[in-house]
């Protein structure tokens, strides 16, 4: 018969993995839009109330990113691109072109992996590696960090902090990564959540999404920008977005489609 004095140790041994897992994944609750908007508006990308930040994830991709750069030139809009470090070193000329056209490089991690298992040392090393790749390629030190899938684990929070990056997610997205996405669905999905001071998430590649889905985002882009401008909002990168008030002093300007 086991001694009662051993039970606390067994209980602690059983609870330890749960505690570690909870500490690791707990901050990922910020993925929920309501949590971000209410408790972490800066993480939601809240900025100047008459500005919308336009951001793209998962590039660079030589098959699709140049088309977005051309479309943004035609619209006279600059954006923030959250880049994967592994692709930056594969396509440095494209990254330099992106920056040369006035866009802002940011960090999306080294690869687009899922962070289910705690690996804080790896997270720190890979984010630093991505920062170094962007800096070495462009001469610019990135400011922003958005983790793959928008999942901010404790390890990724630590990695961003160690690398001197500011984590930012989004307040509106186009759900443009799905096989059934259309230009109309992307525009409607963005318009449903976007208000002045918001940050839009789109993707300039289908690298980790349905093949060809980037075409819907590309075709939706003019309508999204025009809708913002019709609502009296300017559109640009996060560097022009600025910090927004935690509590607005009045109703914000309406977003496109509202």
Coordinates of N, CA and C in Angstrom, one line a residue, residues 17-107:
X17 N 2.8 18.6 -16.4 CA 2.6 18.8 -17.8 C 1.4 19.7 -18.2
X18 N 0.3 19.6 -17.5 CA -0.8 20.4 -17.7 C -0.5 21.9 -17.5
X19 N 0.3 22.2 -16.4 CA 0.6 23.5 -16.1 C 1.5 24.1 -17.2
X20 N 2.5 23.3 -17.7 CA 3.4 23.7 -18.7 C 2.6 24.0 -20.0
X21 N 1.7 23.1 -20.3 CA 1.0 23.2 -21.6 C 0.1 24.5 -21.5
X22 N -0.5 24.7 -20.3 CA -1.4 25.9 -20.2 C -0.6 27.2 -20.3
X23 N 0.6 27.2 -19.7 CA 1.4 28.4 -19.8 C 1.9 28.7 -21.2
X24 N 2.1 27.6 -21.9 CA 2.5 27.7 -23.3 C 1.4 28.2 -24.2
X25 N 0.3 27.6 -24.2 CA -0.8 27.9 -25.1 C -1.7 29.0 -24.6
X26 N -1.7 29.3 -23.3 CA -2.7 30.3 -22.8 C -2.7 31.6 -23.5
X27 N -1.5 32.2 -23.8 CA -1.6 33.5 -24.5 C -2.2 33.5 -25.9
X28 N -2.3 32.3 -26.5 CA -3.0 32.1 -27.8 C -4.4 32.5 -27.8
X29 N -5.0 32.7 -26.6 CA -6.4 33.1 -26.5 C -6.6 34.5 -27.2
X30 N -5.5 35.2 -27.4 CA -5.6 36.5 -28.1 C -5.9 36.3 -29.6
X31 N -5.9 35.0 -30.1 CA -6.3 34.8 -31.4 C -7.8 35.1 -31.6
X32 N -8.6 35.0 -30.5 CA -10.0 35.3 -30.6 C -10.3 36.8 -30.8
X33 N -11.0 37.2 -31.8 CA -11.2 38.6 -32.1 C -11.7 39.4 -30.9
X34 N -12.7 38.9 -30.2 CA -13.3 39.6 -29.1 C -12.3 39.9 -28.0
X35 N -11.4 38.9 -27.7 CA -10.4 39.0 -26.7 C -9.4 40.2 -27.1
X36 N -9.0 40.2 -28.3 CA -8.1 41.2 -28.8 C -8.7 42.6 -28.7
X37 N -9.9 42.7 -29.3 CA -10.6 44.0 -29.3 C -10.8 44.6 -27.9
X38 N -11.2 43.8 -27.0 CA -11.6 44.3 -25.7 C -10.4 44.5 -24.8
X39 N -9.4 43.5 -24.8 CA -8.4 43.5 -23.8 C -7.0 44.0 -24.4
X40 N -6.8 43.7 -25.7 CA -5.5 44.0 -26.3 C -5.6 44.7 -27.6
X41 N -6.2 46.0 -27.6 CA -6.4 46.7 -28.9 C -5.2 46.9 -29.7
X42 N -4.1 47.1 -29.0 CA -2.8 47.3 -29.8 C -2.4 46.0 -30.5
X43 N -2.6 44.9 -29.9 CA -2.4 43.6 -30.6 C -3.3 43.4 -31.7
X44 N -4.5 43.9 -31.6 CA -5.5 43.8 -32.7 C -5.1 44.8 -33.9
X45 N -4.1 45.6 -33.7 CA -3.7 46.5 -34.8 C -4.5 47.8 -34.8
X46 N -5.0 48.2 -33.6 CA -5.7 49.4 -33.5 C -4.7 50.6 -33.7
X47 N -5.0 51.5 -34.6 CA -4.2 52.7 -34.9 C -5.0 53.9 -35.0
X48 N -4.5 54.9 -35.8 CA -5.2 56.1 -36.0 C -6.5 55.9 -36.6
X49 N -7.5 56.6 -36.1 CA -8.9 56.3 -36.3 C -9.3 56.6 -37.8
X50 N -8.5 57.3 -38.5 CA -8.9 57.5 -39.9 C -7.9 56.9 -40.9
X51 N -7.2 55.9 -40.3 CA -6.2 55.1 -41.1 C -6.5 53.6 -41.0
X52 N -6.3 52.9 -42.1 CA -6.4 51.5 -42.2 C -5.0 50.9 -42.6
X53 N -4.5 50.0 -41.8 CA -3.2 49.3 -42.1 C -3.5 48.1 -43.0
X54 N -2.8 48.0 -44.1 CA -3.0 46.9 -45.0 C -1.8 46.0 -44.9
X55 N -2.0 44.7 -44.6 CA -0.9 43.8 -44.4 C -1.1 42.5 -45.1
X56 N 0.0 41.9 -45.5 CA 0.0 40.6 -46.2 C 0.9 39.6 -45.5
X57 N 0.5 38.3 -45.5 CA 1.2 37.3 -44.8 C 1.8 36.2 -45.8
X58 N 2.8 35.5 -45.4 CA 3.3 34.3 -46.0 C 4.3 34.4 -47.1
X59 N 4.5 35.6 -47.6 CA 5.5 35.7 -48.7 C 6.9 35.8 -48.2
X60 N 7.8 36.1 -49.2 CA 7.6 36.4 -50.6 C 7.4 35.2 -51.4
X61 N 6.7 35.4 -52.5 CA 6.4 34.3 -53.5 C 6.6 34.8 -54.9
X62 N 7.6 34.4 -55.6 CA 7.9 34.9 -57.0 C 6.7 34.7 -57.9
X63 N 5.8 33.7 -57.6 CA 4.7 33.5 -58.5 C 3.6 34.4 -58.3
X64 N 3.5 35.1 -57.2 CA 2.3 35.9 -56.9 C 2.6 37.3 -56.3
X65 N 3.6 37.4 -55.5 CA 3.9 38.7 -54.8 C 4.1 39.8 -55.8
X66 N 4.8 39.6 -56.9 CA 5.0 40.7 -57.9 C 3.7 41.2 -58.4
X67 N 2.6 40.4 -58.5 CA 1.3 40.8 -59.0 C 0.7 41.8 -58.0
X68 N 0.9 41.5 -56.7 CA 0.4 42.3 -55.6 C 1.2 43.7 -55.6
X69 N 2.5 43.6 -55.9 CA 3.2 44.8 -55.9 C 2.8 45.7 -57.0
X70 N 2.5 45.1 -58.2 CA 2.0 45.9 -59.3 C 0.6 46.5 -59.0
X71 N -0.3 45.7 -58.4 CA -1.6 46.2 -58.1 C -1.6 47.3 -57.1
X72 N -0.7 47.2 -56.1 CA -0.5 48.3 -55.1 C 0.0 49.5 -55.7
X73 N 0.9 49.4 -56.7 CA 1.4 50.6 -57.4 C 0.3 51.3 -58.1
X74 N -0.6 50.5 -58.8 CA -1.7 51.1 -59.5 C -2.6 51.8 -58.5
X75 N -2.8 51.3 -57.3 CA -3.7 51.9 -56.4 C -3.0 53.0 -55.6
X76 N -1.7 53.2 -55.8 CA -0.9 54.1 -55.0 C -1.0 53.9 -53.5
X77 N -0.8 52.6 -53.1 CA -0.9 52.2 -51.7 C 0.3 51.5 -51.3
X78 N 0.8 51.7 -50.1 CA 1.9 50.9 -49.6 C 1.4 50.0 -48.5
X79 N 2.0 48.9 -48.2 CA 1.5 47.9 -47.2 C 2.7 47.4 -46.4
X80 N 2.3 46.6 -45.4 CA 3.3 45.8 -44.6 C 3.2 44.4 -45.0
X81 N 4.4 43.8 -45.3 CA 4.4 42.4 -45.7 C 5.1 41.6 -44.6
X82 N 4.4 40.6 -44.0 CA 5.0 39.7 -43.0 C 5.6 38.6 -43.7
X83 N 6.9 38.5 -43.7 CA 7.7 37.6 -44.5 C 8.2 36.4 -43.7
X84 N 8.3 35.3 -44.4 CA 8.9 34.1 -43.8 C 10.4 34.2 -44.0
X85 N 11.2 34.0 -43.0 CA 12.6 34.1 -43.2 C 13.2 33.1 -44.2
X86 N 12.7 31.9 -44.2 CA 13.2 30.9 -45.1 C 13.0 31.3 -46.6
X87 N 11.9 32.1 -46.8 CA 11.6 32.5 -48.2 C 12.4 33.8 -48.5
X88 N 12.7 34.6 -47.5 CA 13.5 35.8 -47.7 C 14.9 35.4 -48.3
X89 N 15.5 34.4 -47.7 CA 16.8 34.0 -48.2 C 16.8 33.3 -49.5
X90 N 15.6 32.7 -49.9 CA 15.5 32.1 -51.2 C 15.2 33.1 -52.3
X91 N 14.6 34.2 -51.9 CA 14.2 35.2 -52.9 C 14.6 36.6 -52.5
X92 N 15.8 36.8 -52.3 CA 16.3 38.1 -51.8 C 16.0 39.3 -52.8
X93 N 16.1 39.0 -54.0 CA 15.9 40.1 -55.0 C 14.4 40.6 -54.9
X94 N 13.5 39.7 -54.8 CA 12.1 40.0 -54.7 C 11.8 40.9 -53.4
X95 N 12.5 40.5 -52.3 CA 12.3 41.2 -51.1 C 12.9 42.7 -51.2
X96 N 14.0 42.8 -51.9 CA 14.6 44.1 -52.1 C 13.7 44.9 -53.0
X97 N 13.1 44.3 -54.0 CA 12.1 45.0 -54.9 C 10.9 45.5 -54.1
X98 N 10.4 44.6 -53.2 CA 9.3 45.0 -52.3 C 9.6 46.2 -51.5
X99 N 10.8 46.3 -50.9 CA 11.2 47.4 -50.1 C 11.4 48.6 -51.0
X100 N 12.0 48.4 -52.2 CA 12.3 49.5 -53.1 C 11.1 50.2 -53.6
X101 N 9.9 49.4 -53.6 CA 8.7 50.0 -54.0 C 7.9 50.7 -52.9
X102 N 8.6 50.8 -51.7 CA 8.1 51.5 -50.6 C 7.3 50.8 -49.6
X103 N 7.3 49.4 -49.7 CA 6.6 48.6 -48.7 C 7.4 48.3 -47.5
X104 N 6.7 47.9 -46.4 CA 7.4 47.7 -45.1 C 7.6 46.2 -44.9
X105 N 8.8 45.8 -44.7 CA 9.0 44.3 -44.3 C 8.8 44.1 -42.8
X106 N 8.2 43.0 -42.5 CA 8.0 42.6 -41.1 C 8.2 41.0 -41.1
X107 N 8.2 40.5 -39.9 CA 8.6 39.1 -39.6 C 7.4 38.3 -39.3

